[in-house]
């Protein structure tokens, strides 16, 4: 009699998997296990206790099977709570490695967007906020929610009626501005993690690309000012450090991400008009990038040139957009002749 442990062990055995009949037998056995709700405690064991990678992978596959709407409808309330707990708790406690965490994060987003939120789990987004406060995978989850809700056409993975319902739910409360509020909190955190800041900037940039410009969907002026600071301050610090100590490694990821996010905000017409300082700061950033990268010691001259060109292009775009906007505002404010 084939046991689950033996079947999973055989999956990693090339000799066994080369035998077509044995391979088919193992795959049919595993499909039967995944289709049995009584196997959910097996997923609990593999996820909550130290397990082989193949066992944790199988647990994720088993959970994904029960997130299909037709299967989910057959589970009782206690089984649904168990599935939610099996997915969420390892994310909150950061129990799993990067690959399994991303698998669980994708399952949590799919569960909430397709099946659960807001009817059965009103705290779905709050739980993602909690994960995002301590782990980059939380920001991937946040971007994944917006991707499922706003993606349309061939990219849509949720039926149109459900997407409309979720959009209304996002716009009903503070959720429309949630990515911006979380990013502002992350930038202000003390102490803060560079990995979390980079993940936050990247996730919010992905979200902005999906948003539909409308009243109440723009970030605060305070966040824009903070992004400008993030873009300029590290470069100024680097220039001062090089002036005092000579050439040193140059970290561009956070300032470059901040500039790219400003670029996206302008492209989507979501940048508040009050942040006129963007023009002056971007000119300063161009100067600091050139000065700092001329004495960069941690990458090749060609790589530095590409980075300089990329940053300056973004800065020029921001400057032109901001100048155009303020010129139009000035013309509108002039009294008629």
XYZ file of N, CA and C in Angstrom, residues 47-48 81-96 104 108 127 131:
66
model
N 3.098 22.124 7.111
C 3.369 23.565 7.125
C 3.812 24.039 8.504
N 3.193 23.507 9.556
C 3.483 24.013 10.901
C 4.676 23.350 11.558
N -11.920 27.726 8.223
C -11.058 28.413 9.188
C -9.679 27.775 9.245
N -9.635 26.453 9.134
C -8.350 25.755 9.146
C -7.512 26.147 7.938
N -8.131 26.217 6.761
C -7.404 26.609 5.549
C -6.862 28.026 5.696
N -7.705 28.943 6.190
C -7.248 30.324 6.386
C -6.055 30.372 7.337
N -6.139 29.641 8.427
C -5.066 29.642 9.414
C -3.783 29.042 8.846
N -3.900 27.957 8.072
C -2.722 27.307 7.501
C -1.979 28.227 6.543
N -2.716 29.098 5.862
C -2.074 30.012 4.903
C -1.508 31.229 5.621
N -2.289 31.810 6.537
C -1.921 33.101 7.117
C -0.867 33.002 8.213
N -0.989 32.041 9.109
C -0.100 31.997 10.271
C 1.382 31.904 9.905
N 1.795 31.050 8.947
C 3.222 31.041 8.586
C 3.701 32.384 8.039
N 2.805 33.134 7.383
C 3.184 34.449 6.868
C 3.368 35.444 8.008
N 2.458 35.409 8.982
C 2.573 36.320 10.124
C 3.804 36.002 10.970
N 4.126 34.714 11.101
C 5.243 34.293 11.951
C 6.543 34.122 11.175
N 6.490 34.331 9.858
C 7.669 34.206 8.981
C 8.375 32.862 9.196
N 7.570 31.790 9.142
C 8.099 30.459 9.419
C 8.782 29.829 8.212
N 8.375 30.224 6.978
C 8.833 29.522 5.783
C 9.857 30.353 5.015
N 2.449 30.781 -0.349
C 1.377 31.023 0.619
C 0.766 32.413 0.432
N -3.131 33.304 -0.223
C -3.930 34.194 0.623
C -4.615 35.270 -0.210
N -4.967 42.069 7.661
C -3.994 40.993 7.868
C -2.815 41.131 6.914
N 1.371 41.683 7.781
C 2.497 40.982 7.156
C 3.458 41.986 6.518
